[in-house]
C-alpha positions as a printed Julia matrix, in Angstrom:
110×3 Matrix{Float64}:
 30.9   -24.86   96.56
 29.29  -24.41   93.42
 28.97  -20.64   92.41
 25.65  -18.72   92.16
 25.65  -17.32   88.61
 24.52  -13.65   90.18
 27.55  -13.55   92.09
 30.14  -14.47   89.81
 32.48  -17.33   89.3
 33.85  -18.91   92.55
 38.15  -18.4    92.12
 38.75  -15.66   90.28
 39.82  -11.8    90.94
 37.03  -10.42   92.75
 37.13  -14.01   95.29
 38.61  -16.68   96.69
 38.04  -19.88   97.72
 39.06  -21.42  100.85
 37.61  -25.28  102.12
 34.55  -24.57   99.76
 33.81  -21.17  101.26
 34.07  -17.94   98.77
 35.25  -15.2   100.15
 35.51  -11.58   98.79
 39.0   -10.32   97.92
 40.88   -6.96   99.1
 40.37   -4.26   96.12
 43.35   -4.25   93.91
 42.99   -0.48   93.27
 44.37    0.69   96.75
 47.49    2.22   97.55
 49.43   -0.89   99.42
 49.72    2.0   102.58
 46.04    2.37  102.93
 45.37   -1.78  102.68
 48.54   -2.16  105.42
 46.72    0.28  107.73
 42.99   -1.32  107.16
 44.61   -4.58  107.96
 46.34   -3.78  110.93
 42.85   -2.46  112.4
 41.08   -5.43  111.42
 43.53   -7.74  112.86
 43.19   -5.52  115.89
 39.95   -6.04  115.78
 39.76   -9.52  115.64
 42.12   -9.79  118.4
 39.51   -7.51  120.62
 36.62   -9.71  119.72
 38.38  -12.8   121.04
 39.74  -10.99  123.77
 35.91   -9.28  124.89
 34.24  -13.31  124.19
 36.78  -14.58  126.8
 36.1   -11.8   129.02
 31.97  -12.44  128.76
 32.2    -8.37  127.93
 29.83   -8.04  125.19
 30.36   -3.99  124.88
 33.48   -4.98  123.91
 32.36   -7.51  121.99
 30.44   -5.43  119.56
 33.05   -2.58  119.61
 35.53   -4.7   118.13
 32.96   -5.95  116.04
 33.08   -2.71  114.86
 36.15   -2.31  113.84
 36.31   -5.52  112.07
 33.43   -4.34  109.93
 34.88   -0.81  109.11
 38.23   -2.22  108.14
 36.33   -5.01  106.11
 34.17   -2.19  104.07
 37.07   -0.33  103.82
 39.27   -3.02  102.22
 36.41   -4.34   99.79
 35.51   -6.72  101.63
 32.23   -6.62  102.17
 29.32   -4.04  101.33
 29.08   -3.07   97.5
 31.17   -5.14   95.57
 34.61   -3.51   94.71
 34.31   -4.09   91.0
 30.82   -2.73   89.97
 32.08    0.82   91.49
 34.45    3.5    90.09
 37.49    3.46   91.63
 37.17    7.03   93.04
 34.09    5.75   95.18
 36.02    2.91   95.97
 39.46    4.61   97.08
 36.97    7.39   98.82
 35.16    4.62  100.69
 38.33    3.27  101.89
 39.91    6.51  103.07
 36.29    7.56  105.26
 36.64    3.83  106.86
 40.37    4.14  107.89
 39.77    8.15  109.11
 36.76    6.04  111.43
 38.87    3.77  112.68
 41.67    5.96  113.13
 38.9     8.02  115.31
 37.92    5.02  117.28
 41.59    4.9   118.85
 41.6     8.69  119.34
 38.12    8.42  120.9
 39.28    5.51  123.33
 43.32    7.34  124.24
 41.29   10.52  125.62
């Protein structure tokens, strides 16, 4: 894949590169903690979505489409890119997305 000069080289810090496909890295800046728990609800996530698409539940579907997204925005993922931001925004942003995912399992135990 050949880079588009707006978006930055293809292998580098802010992505990587996998069968010709650039994809945004995790922010370096956060606490290893915070990245471990934004992983483990996007892997959740994932999990659901497969889960719903085999069930033909498409609430579901988008929920855990949901919490894919969150955990993504929270880890840097996707939405502004990591490095044009301070790194207060950044760790702030992250924090908000795992207290929202954090409230989608309180939401769904009650």
């Amino acid at each position: 894949m050949t880079p588009r000069s707006d978006d930055g080289p293809g292998e580098d810090d802010h992505w990587f590169v996998v069968n010709g496909r650039r994809w945004r890295r995790t922010d370096p800046s956060l606490p290893s903690e915070l990245v471990a728990s934004l992983q483990s609800h996007l892997g959740r996530g994932r999990s659901g979505v497969g889960v719903a698409k085999r069930a033909g539940d498409d609430d579901a579907v988008a929920a855990a489409r949901r919490r894919v997204g969150l955990a993504k925005h929270g880890l840097g993922e996707r939405g502004p890119k990591w490095w044009e931001e301070p790194e207060a925004d950044r760790l702030g942003r992250a924090e908000a997305a795992l207290r929202e995912l954090d409230a989608l399992d309180e939401s769904s135990a009650g």
